[in-house]
Amino acid sequence: SYCPSPDIAPVPCPAGLYSNDIGWTSVDACRPCPVGKFCPQGSSQPKPCEPGFFAASEGQAACAGCRADFFAP
C-alpha cells in the first residue's frame, strides 16, 4: 500500500501488484507480481499458484487453471 497524503488512509496496491515497503506516496511503490505467482488487491507479498494452476506472465491478479492435458507443479 501507499499513502498519497498523510491525511488519508493507505491505498492498497491494485490487483497484480504488491508492495511491502513503507513511506511511499504513490502507486510507484507497487511492483508487478513475478511469473508463477499472483497478487490480489492489497498484497504485501506475491502468492504462489496452487498445483494445477499457473501465472504465465508478470502482473497477474489470479492464477489460471491448466488444461486437462498439461501439468503445472
A tleap script that builds the chain and sets N, CA, C and O, in Angstrom:
source leaprc.protein.ff14SB
mol = sequence {
  NSER TYR CYS PRO SER PRO ASP ILE ALA PRO
  VAL PRO CYS PRO ALA GLY LEU TYR SER ASN
  ASP ILE GLY TRP THR SER VAL ASP ALA CYS
  ARG PRO CYS PRO VAL GLY LYS PHE CYS PRO
  GLN GLY SER SER GLN PRO LYS PRO CYS GLU
  PRO GLY PHE PHE ALA ALA SER GLU GLY GLN
  ALA ALA CYS ALA GLY CYS ARG ALA ASP PHE
  PHE ALA CPRO
}
set mol.1.N position { 0.837 -1.176 0.000 }
set mol.1.CA position { 0.000 0.000 0.000 }
set mol.1.C position { 0.889 1.249 0.000 }
set mol.1.O position { 2.101 1.171 0.201 }
set mol.2.N position { 0.269 2.364 -0.224 }
set mol.2.CA position { 0.997 3.629 -0.236 }
set mol.2.C position { 0.066 4.718 0.279 }
set mol.2.O position { -1.153 4.545 0.277 }
set mol.3.N position { 0.618 5.811 0.708 }
set mol.3.CA position { -0.175 6.931 1.247 }
set mol.3.C position { 0.050 8.158 0.382 }
set mol.3.O position { 1.092 8.804 0.490 }
set mol.4.N position { -0.909 8.492 -0.476 }
set mol.4.CA position { -0.734 9.667 -1.321 }
set mol.4.C position { -0.721 10.974 -0.526 }
set mol.4.O position { -0.223 11.990 -1.010 }
set mol.5.N position { -1.263 10.950 0.682 }
set mol.5.CA position { -1.308 12.141 1.531 }
set mol.5.C position { -1.312 11.684 2.989 }
set mol.5.O position { -1.918 10.660 3.302 }
set mol.6.N position { -0.660 12.408 3.877 }
set mol.6.CA position { -0.648 12.000 5.282 }
set mol.6.C position { -2.025 12.076 5.936 }
set mol.6.O position { -2.228 11.517 7.013 }
set mol.7.N position { -2.975 12.765 5.294 }
set mol.7.CA position { -4.308 12.940 5.880 }
set mol.7.C position { -5.255 11.779 5.601 }
set mol.7.O position { -6.323 11.705 6.209 }
set mol.8.N position { -4.889 10.871 4.697 }
set mol.8.CA position { -5.816 9.793 4.339 }
set mol.8.C position { -5.207 8.428 4.649 }
set mol.8.O position { -3.996 8.292 4.821 }
set mol.9.N position { -6.063 7.443 4.713 }
set mol.9.CA position { -5.628 6.074 4.992 }
set mol.9.C position { -4.803 5.541 3.822 }
set mol.9.O position { -4.944 6.022 2.698 }
set mol.10.N position { -3.942 4.549 4.075 }
set mol.10.CA position { -3.158 3.958 2.992 }
set mol.10.C position { -4.055 3.404 1.882 }
set mol.10.O position { -5.150 2.906 2.140 }
set mol.11.N position { -3.576 3.499 0.670 }
set mol.11.CA position { -4.282 2.984 -0.504 }
set mol.11.C position { -3.654 1.639 -0.858 }
set mol.11.O position { -2.435 1.562 -1.015 }
set mol.12.N position { -4.461 0.563 -0.991 }
set mol.12.CA position { -3.872 -0.737 -1.325 }
set mol.12.C position { -3.360 -0.763 -2.760 }
set mol.12.O position { -3.896 -0.082 -3.635 }
set mol.13.N position { -2.329 -1.548 -2.989 }
set mol.13.CA position { -1.840 -1.729 -4.357 }
set mol.13.C position { -2.938 -2.397 -5.183 }
set mol.13.O position { -3.685 -3.227 -4.664 }
set mol.14.N position { -3.042 -2.041 -6.463 }
set mol.14.CA position { -4.026 -2.682 -7.328 }
set mol.14.C position { -3.721 -4.173 -7.507 }
set mol.14.O position { -2.591 -4.610 -7.288 }
set mol.15.N position { -4.722 -4.937 -7.902 }
set mol.15.CA position { -4.538 -6.357 -8.190 }
set mol.15.C position { -3.449 -6.524 -9.245 }
set mol.15.O position { -3.375 -5.753 -10.202 }
set mol.16.N position { -2.607 -7.537 -9.061 }
set mol.16.CA position { -1.493 -7.789 -9.977 }
set mol.16.C position { -0.199 -7.138 -9.533 }
set mol.16.O position { 0.859 -7.396 -10.108 }
set mol.17.N position { -0.278 -6.284 -8.500 }
set mol.17.CA position { 0.894 -5.595 -7.966 }
set mol.17.C position { 0.989 -5.864 -6.469 }
set mol.17.O position { 0.003 -6.246 -5.839 }
set mol.18.N position { 2.178 -5.666 -5.902 }
set mol.18.CA position { 2.365 -5.844 -4.470 }
set mol.18.C position { 3.408 -4.857 -3.952 }
set mol.18.O position { 4.209 -4.323 -4.720 }
set mol.19.N position { 3.387 -4.622 -2.644 }
set mol.19.CA position { 4.417 -3.802 -2.003 }
set mol.19.C position { 4.433 -4.101 -0.515 }
set mol.19.O position { 3.387 -4.175 0.130 }
set mol.20.N position { 5.630 -4.272 0.018 }
set mol.20.CA position { 5.794 -4.399 1.464 }
set mol.20.C position { 6.668 -3.260 1.985 }
set mol.20.O position { 7.162 -3.308 3.112 }
set mol.21.N position { 6.853 -2.239 1.156 }
set mol.21.CA position { 7.617 -1.058 1.544 }
set mol.21.C position { 6.735 -0.102 2.334 }
set mol.21.O position { 5.509 -0.147 2.224 }
set mol.22.N position { 7.347 0.752 3.117 }
set mol.22.CA position { 6.599 1.774 3.836 }
set mol.22.C position { 7.141 3.147 3.448 }
set mol.22.O position { 8.289 3.280 3.021 }
set mol.23.N position { 6.305 4.151 3.602 }
set mol.23.CA position { 6.748 5.518 3.360 }
set mol.23.C position { 6.545 6.013 1.939 }
set mol.23.O position { 6.894 7.156 1.643 }
set mol.24.N position { 5.998 5.205 1.053 }
set mol.24.CA position { 5.789 5.648 -0.328 }
set mol.24.C position { 4.523 6.488 -0.418 }
set mol.24.O position { 3.582 6.311 0.355 }
set mol.25.N position { 4.519 7.400 -1.373 }
set mol.25.CA position { 3.371 8.285 -1.545 }
set mol.25.C position { 2.670 8.098 -2.884 }
set mol.25.O position { 1.746 8.846 -3.203 }
set mol.26.N position { 3.095 7.111 -3.674 }
set mol.26.CA position { 2.443 6.888 -4.973 }
set mol.26.C position { 2.390 5.391 -5.292 }
set mol.26.O position { 3.028 4.564 -4.640 }
set mol.27.N position { 1.623 5.091 -6.298 }
set mol.27.CA position { 1.474 3.702 -6.744 }
set mol.27.C position { 2.804 3.142 -7.268 }
set mol.27.O position { 2.922 1.935 -7.480 }
set mol.28.N position { 3.797 4.002 -7.477 }
set mol.28.CA position { 5.118 3.541 -7.914 }
set mol.28.C position { 5.749 2.585 -6.909 }
set mol.28.O position { 6.684 1.861 -7.252 }
set mol.29.N position { 5.252 2.571 -5.670 }
set mol.29.CA position { 5.753 1.644 -4.652 }
set mol.29.C position { 5.326 0.204 -4.957 }
set mol.29.O position { 5.942 -0.745 -4.472 }
set mol.30.N position { 4.292 0.050 -5.744 }
set mol.30.CA position { 3.743 -1.277 -6.061 }
set mol.30.C position { 4.503 -1.881 -7.241 }
set mol.30.O position { 4.691 -1.238 -8.273 }
set mol.31.N position { 4.937 -3.135 -7.063 }
set mol.31.CA position { 5.697 -3.834 -8.104 }
set mol.31.C position { 4.855 -4.953 -8.704 }
set mol.31.O position { 3.989 -5.500 -8.021 }
set mol.32.N position { 5.092 -5.307 -9.975 }
set mol.32.CA position { 4.331 -6.391 -10.595 }
set mol.32.C position { 4.647 -7.739 -9.946 }
set mol.32.O position { 5.792 -8.012 -9.586 }
set mol.33.N position { 3.637 -8.563 -9.805 }
set mol.33.CA position { 3.858 -9.929 -9.330 }
set mol.33.C position { 4.732 -10.658 -10.339 }
set mol.33.O position { 4.565 -10.476 -11.545 }
set mol.34.N position { 5.669 -11.487 -9.860 }
set mol.34.CA position { 6.518 -12.228 -10.792 }
set mol.34.C position { 5.774 -13.408 -11.432 }
set mol.34.O position { 4.732 -13.845 -10.944 }
set mol.35.N position { 6.328 -13.898 -12.514 }
set mol.35.CA position { 5.784 -15.074 -13.200 }
set mol.35.C position { 5.688 -16.225 -12.201 }
set mol.35.O position { 6.598 -16.431 -11.399 }
set mol.36.N position { 4.589 -16.972 -12.250 }
set mol.36.CA position { 4.382 -18.107 -11.363 }
set mol.36.C position { 3.692 -17.751 -10.065 }
set mol.36.O position { 3.406 -18.629 -9.251 }
set mol.37.N position { 3.420 -16.460 -9.861 }
set mol.37.CA position { 2.762 -16.008 -8.631 }
set mol.37.C position { 1.632 -15.050 -8.990 }
set mol.37.O position { 1.552 -14.556 -10.114 }
set mol.38.N position { 0.756 -14.794 -8.012 }
set mol.38.CA position { -0.340 -13.863 -8.238 }
set mol.38.C position { -0.464 -12.914 -7.055 }
set mol.38.O position { 0.028 -13.201 -5.964 }
set mol.39.N position { -1.126 -11.781 -7.279 }
set mol.39.CA position { -1.288 -10.768 -6.242 }
set mol.39.C position { -2.697 -10.194 -6.288 }
set mol.39.O position { -3.014 -9.400 -7.174 }
set mol.40.N position { -3.552 -10.593 -5.334 }
set mol.40.CA position { -4.849 -9.923 -5.239 }
set mol.40.C position { -4.636 -8.472 -4.787 }
set mol.40.O position { -3.547 -8.126 -4.328 }
set mol.41.N position { -5.640 -7.641 -4.907 }
set mol.41.CA position { -5.532 -6.243 -4.480 }
set mol.41.C position { -5.063 -6.174 -3.031 }
set mol.41.O position { -5.539 -6.926 -2.181 }
set mol.42.N position { -4.128 -5.269 -2.757 }
set mol.42.CA position { -3.636 -5.056 -1.403 }
set mol.42.C position { -2.555 -6.015 -0.954 }
set mol.42.O position { -2.241 -6.056 0.235 }
set mol.43.N position { -1.972 -6.791 -1.858 }
set mol.43.CA position { -0.956 -7.776 -1.488 }
set mol.43.C position { 0.332 -7.120 -1.000 }
set mol.43.O position { 0.799 -6.132 -1.568 }
set mol.44.N position { 0.900 -7.695 0.074 }
set mol.44.CA position { 2.203 -7.240 0.542 }
set mol.44.C position { 3.301 -8.181 0.058 }
set mol.44.O position { 4.478 -7.821 0.091 }
set mol.45.N position { 2.936 -9.372 -0.389 }
set mol.45.CA position { 3.875 -10.360 -0.937 }
set mol.45.C position { 3.175 -11.127 -2.051 }
set mol.45.O position { 1.966 -11.347 -1.974 }
set mol.46.N position { 3.913 -11.544 -3.096 }
set mol.46.CA position { 3.319 -12.407 -4.112 }
set mol.46.C position { 2.947 -13.759 -3.499 }
set mol.46.O position { 3.616 -14.240 -2.584 }
set mol.47.N position { 1.886 -14.356 -4.008 }
set mol.47.CA position { 1.437 -15.665 -3.533 }
set mol.47.C position { 1.677 -16.696 -4.628 }
set mol.47.O position { 1.416 -16.418 -5.799 }
set mol.48.N position { 2.170 -17.886 -4.271 }
set mol.48.CA position { 2.404 -18.905 -5.299 }
set mol.48.C position { 1.088 -19.476 -5.817 }
set mol.48.O position { 0.104 -19.566 -5.082 }
set mol.49.N position { 1.086 -19.854 -7.068 }
set mol.49.CA position { -0.080 -20.532 -7.639 }
set mol.49.C position { -0.173 -21.932 -7.036 }
set mol.49.O position { 0.845 -22.567 -6.760 }
set mol.50.N position { -1.388 -22.400 -6.837 }
set mol.50.CA position { -1.621 -23.760 -6.344 }
set mol.50.C position { -1.234 -24.765 -7.433 }
set mol.50.O position { -1.225 -24.419 -8.614 }
set mol.51.N position { -0.914 -26.007 -7.046 }
set mol.51.CA position { -0.640 -27.040 -8.059 }
set mol.51.C position { -1.821 -27.143 -9.031 }
set mol.51.O position { -2.982 -27.120 -8.624 }
set mol.52.N position { -1.501 -27.255 -10.309 }
set mol.52.CA position { -2.522 -27.325 -11.349 }
set mol.52.C position { -2.940 -25.969 -11.889 }
set mol.52.O position { -3.795 -25.886 -12.771 }
set mol.53.N position { -2.336 -24.896 -11.360 }
set mol.53.CA position { -2.631 -23.542 -11.816 }
set mol.53.C position { -1.319 -22.853 -12.171 }
set mol.53.O position { -0.254 -23.280 -11.725 }
set mol.54.N position { -1.388 -21.783 -12.977 }
set mol.54.CA position { -0.170 -21.100 -13.391 }
set mol.54.C position { -0.428 -19.620 -13.624 }
set mol.54.O position { -1.567 -19.193 -13.813 }
set mol.55.N position { 0.648 -18.849 -13.607 }
set mol.55.CA position { 0.635 -17.431 -13.974 }
set mol.55.C position { 1.788 -17.263 -14.962 }
set mol.55.O position { 2.949 -17.190 -14.559 }
set mol.56.N position { 1.470 -17.204 -16.234 }
set mol.56.CA position { 2.475 -17.229 -17.297 }
set mol.56.C position { 3.186 -15.902 -17.516 }
set mol.56.O position { 4.240 -15.868 -18.151 }
set mol.57.N position { 2.635 -14.817 -17.007 }
set mol.57.CA position { 3.286 -13.521 -17.186 }
set mol.57.C position { 3.255 -12.759 -15.865 }
set mol.57.O position { 2.504 -13.110 -14.955 }
set mol.58.N position { 4.070 -11.718 -15.769 }
set mol.58.CA position { 4.077 -10.969 -14.519 }
set mol.58.C position { 2.839 -10.087 -14.438 }
set mol.58.O position { 2.201 -9.792 -15.449 }
set mol.59.N position { 2.511 -9.671 -13.215 }
set mol.59.CA position { 1.388 -8.775 -13.005 }
set mol.59.C position { 0.035 -9.458 -12.969 }
set mol.59.O position { -0.978 -8.823 -13.263 }
set mol.60.N position { -0.011 -10.732 -12.617 }
set mol.60.CA position { -1.270 -11.472 -12.600 }
set mol.60.C position { -2.011 -11.277 -11.272 }
set mol.60.O position { -1.406 -11.336 -10.202 }
set mol.61.N position { -3.318 -11.046 -11.354 }
set mol.61.CA position { -4.162 -10.905 -10.170 }
set mol.61.C position { -4.669 -12.259 -9.690 }
set mol.61.O position { -5.086 -12.394 -8.539 }
set mol.62.N position { -4.634 -13.259 -10.564 }
set mol.62.CA position { -5.096 -14.605 -10.232 }
set mol.62.C position { -4.349 -15.599 -11.120 }
set mol.62.O position { -3.800 -15.235 -12.160 }
set mol.63.N position { -4.341 -16.854 -10.690 }
set mol.63.CA position { -3.724 -17.916 -11.489 }
set mol.63.C position { -4.787 -18.566 -12.366 }
set mol.63.O position { -5.962 -18.616 -12.001 }
set mol.64.N position { -4.369 -19.055 -13.507 }
set mol.64.CA position { -5.271 -19.756 -14.433 }
set mol.64.C position { -5.097 -21.243 -14.255 }
set mol.64.O position { -4.016 -21.707 -13.892 }
set mol.65.N position { -6.153 -21.997 -14.507 }
set mol.65.CA position { -6.088 -23.447 -14.406 }
set mol.65.C position { -5.435 -24.059 -15.634 }
set mol.65.O position { -5.584 -23.560 -16.749 }
set mol.66.N position { -4.708 -25.148 -15.413 }
set mol.66.CA position { -4.080 -25.863 -16.532 }
set mol.66.C position { -5.132 -26.640 -17.307 }
set mol.66.O position { -6.133 -27.079 -16.741 }
set mol.67.N position { -4.906 -26.804 -18.583 }
set mol.67.CA position { -5.758 -27.676 -19.386 }
set mol.67.C position { -5.578 -29.098 -18.909 }
set mol.67.O position { -4.570 -29.427 -18.283 }
set mol.68.N position { -6.536 -29.934 -19.198 }
set mol.68.CA position { -6.519 -31.326 -18.726 }
set mol.68.C position { -5.283 -32.088 -19.173 }
set mol.68.O position { -4.841 -32.995 -18.468 }
set mol.69.N position { -4.708 -31.748 -20.327 }
set mol.69.CA position { -3.558 -32.489 -20.846 }
set mol.69.C position { -2.221 -31.816 -20.522 }
set mol.69.O position { -1.200 -32.167 -21.114 }
set mol.70.N position { -2.210 -30.859 -19.596 }
set mol.70.CA position { -0.984 -30.174 -19.176 }
set mol.70.C position { -0.825 -30.291 -17.671 }
set mol.70.O position { -1.760 -30.667 -16.965 }
set mol.71.N position { 0.371 -29.964 -17.183 }
set mol.71.CA position { 0.664 -30.060 -15.756 }
set mol.71.C position { 1.468 -28.849 -15.308 }
set mol.71.O position { 2.386 -28.408 -16.000 }
set mol.72.N position { 1.120 -28.322 -14.157 }
set mol.72.CA position { 1.912 -27.251 -13.543 }
set mol.72.C position { 2.270 -27.714 -12.131 }
set mol.72.O position { 1.372 -27.943 -11.321 }
set mol.73.N position { 3.564 -27.858 -11.816 }
set mol.73.CA position { 3.936 -28.353 -10.479 }
set mol.73.C position { 3.563 -27.389 -9.370 }
set mol.73.O position { 3.813 -27.669 -8.198 }
savepdb mol mol.pdb
quit
